[in-house]
């Protein structure tokens, strides 16, 4: 029996704001298998990005349990979660989230430096070459196009060779041609490194490239958790 890379059990999320308590997710049960590519889709406000954040330990569930690589994320401290993500996860956001006062090379090297890797810059240079940015290593994010910034973000996410790659609307801020190139890189590099890819998207053509698609609406799954691609 294949052991899931990520397993959610009766996962719920509620937030309290000025308008009172808001229920974001309701009793999500879901397994993601090793090497799988999974798309989370649904209308705006359906909870798909929140579910992705819970899977990455970037948000705390109100109830239920989330396991990643056999570790209970809900039982970890913030420091433990940060260390776990550095060792096992890569995250790509729609808005890039690059550090503005660091060059492309420094941005990609940062997670390796935090892990104490003495070859951080050597490995970062290689990863930027892989995504086609060998000529932009010394440039700052403000000097890069949106597509180039997302390539830097992708290189940073993959440089640690993560077991799990999370992507939240990775083409949302890009034009069609640039977005298509980023998608090709995302799938090719995650497959090359054997990473499990979980992504949030509004793009039907991007979801169709995944092994499986999970639909959310009003914080609930519309697709049975056991449904997998043929």
Tab-separated table of C-alpha atoms in Angstrom:
chain	number	residue	atom	x	y	z
A	1	UNK	CA	0.000	0.000	0.000
A	2	UNK	CA	1.352	3.393	-1.003
A	3	UNK	CA	1.806	5.773	1.917
A	4	UNK	CA	0.460	9.289	1.166
A	5	UNK	CA	2.931	12.170	1.044
A	6	UNK	CA	0.256	14.497	2.430
A	7	UNK	CA	-2.806	13.353	4.330
A	8	UNK	CA	-5.609	15.597	5.609
A	9	UNK	CA	-8.226	14.218	7.982
A	10	UNK	CA	-11.403	16.154	8.821
A	11	UNK	CA	-9.521	19.404	8.348
A	12	UNK	CA	-11.408	22.605	9.153
A	13	UNK	CA	-10.379	26.241	9.274
A	14	UNK	CA	-12.236	29.169	10.805
A	15	UNK	CA	-10.997	32.744	11.143
A	16	UNK	CA	-12.338	35.546	13.310
A	17	UNK	CA	-12.437	39.049	11.897
A	18	UNK	CA	-14.384	42.268	12.288
A	19	UNK	CA	-17.471	40.536	10.925
A	20	UNK	CA	-17.127	37.694	13.419
A	21	UNK	CA	-16.291	34.062	12.805
A	22	UNK	CA	-15.834	32.978	9.179
A	23	UNK	CA	-15.715	29.299	8.264
A	24	UNK	CA	-13.155	28.764	5.490
A	25	UNK	CA	-12.849	24.963	5.247
A	26	UNK	CA	-15.145	22.182	6.432
A	27	UNK	CA	-14.014	18.626	7.272
A	28	UNK	CA	-11.564	18.129	4.390
A	29	UNK	CA	-10.273	14.563	4.079
A	30	UNK	CA	-7.720	14.049	1.330
A	31	UNK	CA	-4.616	11.978	0.521
A	32	UNK	CA	-1.893	12.979	-1.946
A	33	UNK	CA	0.358	10.204	-3.234
A	34	UNK	CA	4.133	10.318	-3.887
A	35	UNK	CA	4.994	11.861	-7.239
A	36	UNK	CA	1.400	12.884	-7.915
A	37	UNK	CA	0.462	16.173	-9.555
A	38	UNK	CA	-2.721	17.535	-7.988
A	39	UNK	CA	-4.737	20.627	-8.919
A	40	UNK	CA	-6.973	22.411	-6.422
A	41	UNK	CA	-9.648	24.341	-8.291
A	42	UNK	CA	-12.817	26.223	-7.453
A	43	UNK	CA	-14.352	29.700	-7.469
A	44	UNK	CA	-12.759	32.585	-5.597
A	45	UNK	CA	-13.354	32.181	-1.883
A	46	UNK	CA	-13.807	28.407	-2.115
A	47	UNK	CA	-10.880	27.774	0.236
A	48	UNK	CA	-8.363	26.279	-2.181
A	49	UNK	CA	-5.480	28.599	-1.272
A	50	UNK	CA	-6.256	28.120	2.429
A	51	UNK	CA	-6.085	24.347	1.964
A	52	UNK	CA	-2.721	24.695	0.228
A	53	UNK	CA	-1.424	26.831	3.109
A	54	UNK	CA	-2.543	24.205	5.623
A	55	UNK	CA	-0.746	21.521	3.606
A	56	UNK	CA	2.426	23.595	3.817
A	57	UNK	CA	2.109	24.336	7.510
A	58	UNK	CA	1.764	28.019	6.662
A	59	UNK	CA	-1.626	28.179	8.371
A	60	UNK	CA	-2.958	26.369	11.446
A	61	UNK	CA	-6.111	24.260	11.191
A	62	UNK	CA	-8.937	24.959	13.613
A	63	UNK	CA	-9.612	21.235	13.866
A	64	UNK	CA	-8.594	17.993	12.201
A	65	UNK	CA	-5.124	16.774	11.322
A	66	UNK	CA	-2.646	17.321	8.504
A	67	UNK	CA	0.290	14.955	8.029
A	68	UNK	CA	3.180	15.473	5.626
A	69	UNK	CA	5.786	12.765	5.049
A	70	UNK	CA	4.547	11.027	8.195
A	71	UNK	CA	4.851	14.122	10.395
A	72	UNK	CA	1.879	15.707	12.164
A	73	UNK	CA	2.163	19.376	11.188
A	74	UNK	CA	-0.444	20.438	13.745
A	75	UNK	CA	1.787	19.178	16.553
A	76	UNK	CA	4.838	21.186	15.455
A	77	UNK	CA	5.995	24.536	16.823
A	78	UNK	CA	6.564	27.423	14.399
A	79	UNK	CA	10.327	26.796	14.476
A	80	UNK	CA	9.818	23.100	13.781
A	81	UNK	CA	7.484	23.905	10.892
A	82	UNK	CA	9.967	26.355	9.393
A	83	UNK	CA	12.743	23.766	9.606
A	84	UNK	CA	10.496	21.068	8.123
A	85	UNK	CA	9.561	23.305	5.187
A	86	UNK	CA	13.199	24.154	4.505
A	87	UNK	CA	14.072	20.466	4.398
A	88	UNK	CA	11.078	19.044	2.554
A	89	UNK	CA	8.952	21.701	0.829
A	90	UNK	CA	9.187	24.317	-1.860
A	91	UNK	CA	6.558	27.032	-2.276
A	92	UNK	CA	5.802	29.215	-5.305
A	93	UNK	CA	3.376	32.124	-4.885
A	94	UNK	CA	1.436	34.191	-7.411
A	95	UNK	CA	3.137	37.384	-6.208
A	96	UNK	CA	6.663	35.861	-6.289
A	97	UNK	CA	7.598	36.855	-2.694
A	98	UNK	CA	11.207	37.613	-3.577
A	99	UNK	CA	13.340	39.611	-1.135
A	100	UNK	CA	13.624	43.041	-2.854
A	101	UNK	CA	17.084	44.005	-1.595
A	102	UNK	CA	18.657	40.700	-2.661
A	103	UNK	CA	19.813	39.752	-6.146
A	104	UNK	CA	18.321	36.784	-7.976
A	105	UNK	CA	21.327	34.704	-6.926
A	106	UNK	CA	21.026	35.729	-3.285
A	107	UNK	CA	17.281	34.991	-3.275
A	108	UNK	CA	17.829	31.464	-4.560
A	109	UNK	CA	20.766	30.820	-2.234
A	110	UNK	CA	18.904	31.975	0.892
A	111	UNK	CA	17.135	28.687	1.815
A	112	UNK	CA	20.416	26.808	1.371
A	113	UNK	CA	22.283	29.306	3.506
A	114	UNK	CA	19.658	28.957	6.226
A	115	UNK	CA	20.238	25.212	6.108
A	116	UNK	CA	23.999	25.707	6.508
A	117	UNK	CA	24.901	24.507	2.997
A	118	UNK	CA	28.456	25.636	2.219
A	119	UNK	CA	27.773	25.268	-1.521
A	120	UNK	CA	24.691	27.493	-1.403
A	121	UNK	CA	25.793	29.950	-4.074
A	122	UNK	CA	27.218	27.269	-6.354
A	123	UNK	CA	23.933	25.363	-6.242
A	124	UNK	CA	21.925	28.562	-6.663
A	125	UNK	CA	23.909	29.476	-9.797
A	126	UNK	CA	23.189	26.052	-11.264
A	127	UNK	CA	19.464	26.343	-10.536
A	128	UNK	CA	19.258	29.781	-12.152
A	129	UNK	CA	21.018	28.381	-15.210
A	130	UNK	CA	18.430	25.593	-15.361
A	131	UNK	CA	15.554	28.131	-15.462
A	132	UNK	CA	17.333	30.199	-18.108
A	133	UNK	CA	18.533	33.117	-15.985
A	134	UNK	CA	22.297	32.748	-16.037
A	135	UNK	CA	22.503	36.316	-17.422
A	136	UNK	CA	20.305	37.819	-14.675
A	137	UNK	CA	21.897	36.455	-11.505
A	138	UNK	CA	23.121	39.848	-10.303
A	139	UNK	CA	19.840	41.662	-10.913
A	140	UNK	CA	17.373	42.683	-8.217
A	141	UNK	CA	13.655	41.758	-8.422
A	142	UNK	CA	12.704	45.310	-9.466
A	143	UNK	CA	15.012	44.907	-12.481
A	144	UNK	CA	13.343	41.675	-13.614
A	145	UNK	CA	10.158	41.074	-15.584
A	146	UNK	CA	7.266	39.188	-13.998
A	147	UNK	CA	8.228	36.018	-15.832
A	148	UNK	CA	11.835	36.346	-14.737
A	149	UNK	CA	10.800	36.913	-11.129
A	150	UNK	CA	8.668	33.770	-11.215
A	151	UNK	CA	11.602	31.817	-12.656
A	152	UNK	CA	13.708	33.008	-9.724
A	153	UNK	CA	10.927	31.966	-7.332
A	154	UNK	CA	10.749	28.549	-8.986
A	155	UNK	CA	14.526	28.123	-8.762
A	156	UNK	CA	14.402	29.073	-5.081
A	157	UNK	CA	11.605	26.574	-4.430
A	158	UNK	CA	13.451	23.720	-6.142
A	159	UNK	CA	17.052	24.392	-5.139
A	160	UNK	CA	16.637	22.426	-1.892
A	161	UNK	CA	15.269	19.412	-3.842
A	162	UNK	CA	11.967	19.345	-1.920
A	163	UNK	CA	9.774	16.276	-1.611
A	164	UNK	CA	6.675	18.463	-1.961
A	165	UNK	CA	6.239	21.482	-4.236
A	166	UNK	CA	3.305	23.807	-3.510
A	167	UNK	CA	2.249	26.410	-6.072
A	168	UNK	CA	-0.464	29.026	-5.497
A	169	UNK	CA	-1.692	30.474	-8.813
A	170	UNK	CA	1.870	30.370	-10.218
A	171	UNK	CA	0.805	31.996	-13.510
A	172	UNK	CA	-1.762	34.427	-12.081
A	173	UNK	CA	0.345	37.558	-12.631
A	174	UNK	CA	1.792	36.527	-15.994
A	175	UNK	CA	0.668	36.903	-19.606
A	176	UNK	CA	-0.339	33.807	-21.558
A	177	UNK	CA	2.947	33.019	-23.297
A	178	UNK	CA	5.064	33.703	-20.202
A	179	UNK	CA	2.696	31.699	-18.028
A	180	UNK	CA	2.853	28.738	-20.413
A	181	UNK	CA	6.655	28.752	-20.235
A	182	UNK	CA	6.557	28.831	-16.417
A	183	UNK	CA	4.067	25.936	-16.385
A	184	UNK	CA	6.356	23.849	-18.577
A	185	UNK	CA	9.255	24.554	-16.223
A	186	UNK	CA	7.122	23.785	-13.173
A	187	UNK	CA	6.023	20.374	-14.412
A	188	UNK	CA	9.320	19.400	-16.028
A	189	UNK	CA	11.485	20.314	-13.046
A	190	UNK	CA	9.158	18.809	-10.435
A	191	UNK	CA	9.093	15.558	-12.438
A	192	UNK	CA	12.871	15.652	-12.889
A	193	UNK	CA	13.405	15.924	-9.134
A	194	UNK	CA	10.611	13.500	-8.227
A	195	UNK	CA	8.650	16.093	-6.258
A	196	UNK	CA	4.949	15.778	-5.509
A	197	UNK	CA	3.285	18.858	-7.023
A	198	UNK	CA	0.166	20.427	-5.501
A	199	UNK	CA	-1.093	23.587	-7.153
A	200	UNK	CA	-3.968	26.046	-6.907
A	201	UNK	CA	-5.206	27.379	-10.214
A	202	UNK	CA	-8.126	29.023	-12.006
A	203	UNK	CA	-6.715	27.895	-15.363
A	204	UNK	CA	-8.497	24.861	-16.786
A	205	UNK	CA	-5.615	24.016	-19.114
A	206	UNK	CA	-3.204	23.970	-16.175
A	207	UNK	CA	-5.462	21.722	-14.091
A	208	UNK	CA	-5.829	19.335	-17.023
A	209	UNK	CA	-2.081	18.716	-17.005
A	210	UNK	CA	-2.301	17.283	-13.487
A	211	UNK	CA	-2.897	13.631	-12.611
A	212	UNK	CA	-5.921	14.594	-10.545
A	213	UNK	CA	-8.137	17.605	-9.925
A	214	UNK	CA	-9.909	18.366	-6.653
A	215	UNK	CA	-12.846	20.797	-6.787
A	216	UNK	CA	-13.745	22.956	-3.808
A	217	UNK	CA	-16.842	25.043	-3.258
A	218	UNK	CA	-17.739	26.953	-0.098
A	219	UNK	CA	-14.887	25.256	1.756
A	220	UNK	CA	-15.996	21.706	0.934
A	221	UNK	CA	-14.713	19.063	-1.455
A	222	UNK	CA	-16.868	18.435	-4.493
A	223	UNK	CA	-14.662	15.565	-5.715
A	224	UNK	CA	-14.394	12.337	-3.777
A	225	UNK	CA	-10.963	12.137	-2.070
A	226	UNK	CA	-10.363	8.645	-3.469
A	227	UNK	CA	-10.844	9.767	-7.074
A	228	UNK	CA	-7.624	9.419	-9.033
A	229	UNK	CA	-6.687	9.687	-12.662
A	230	UNK	CA	-7.126	6.562	-14.746
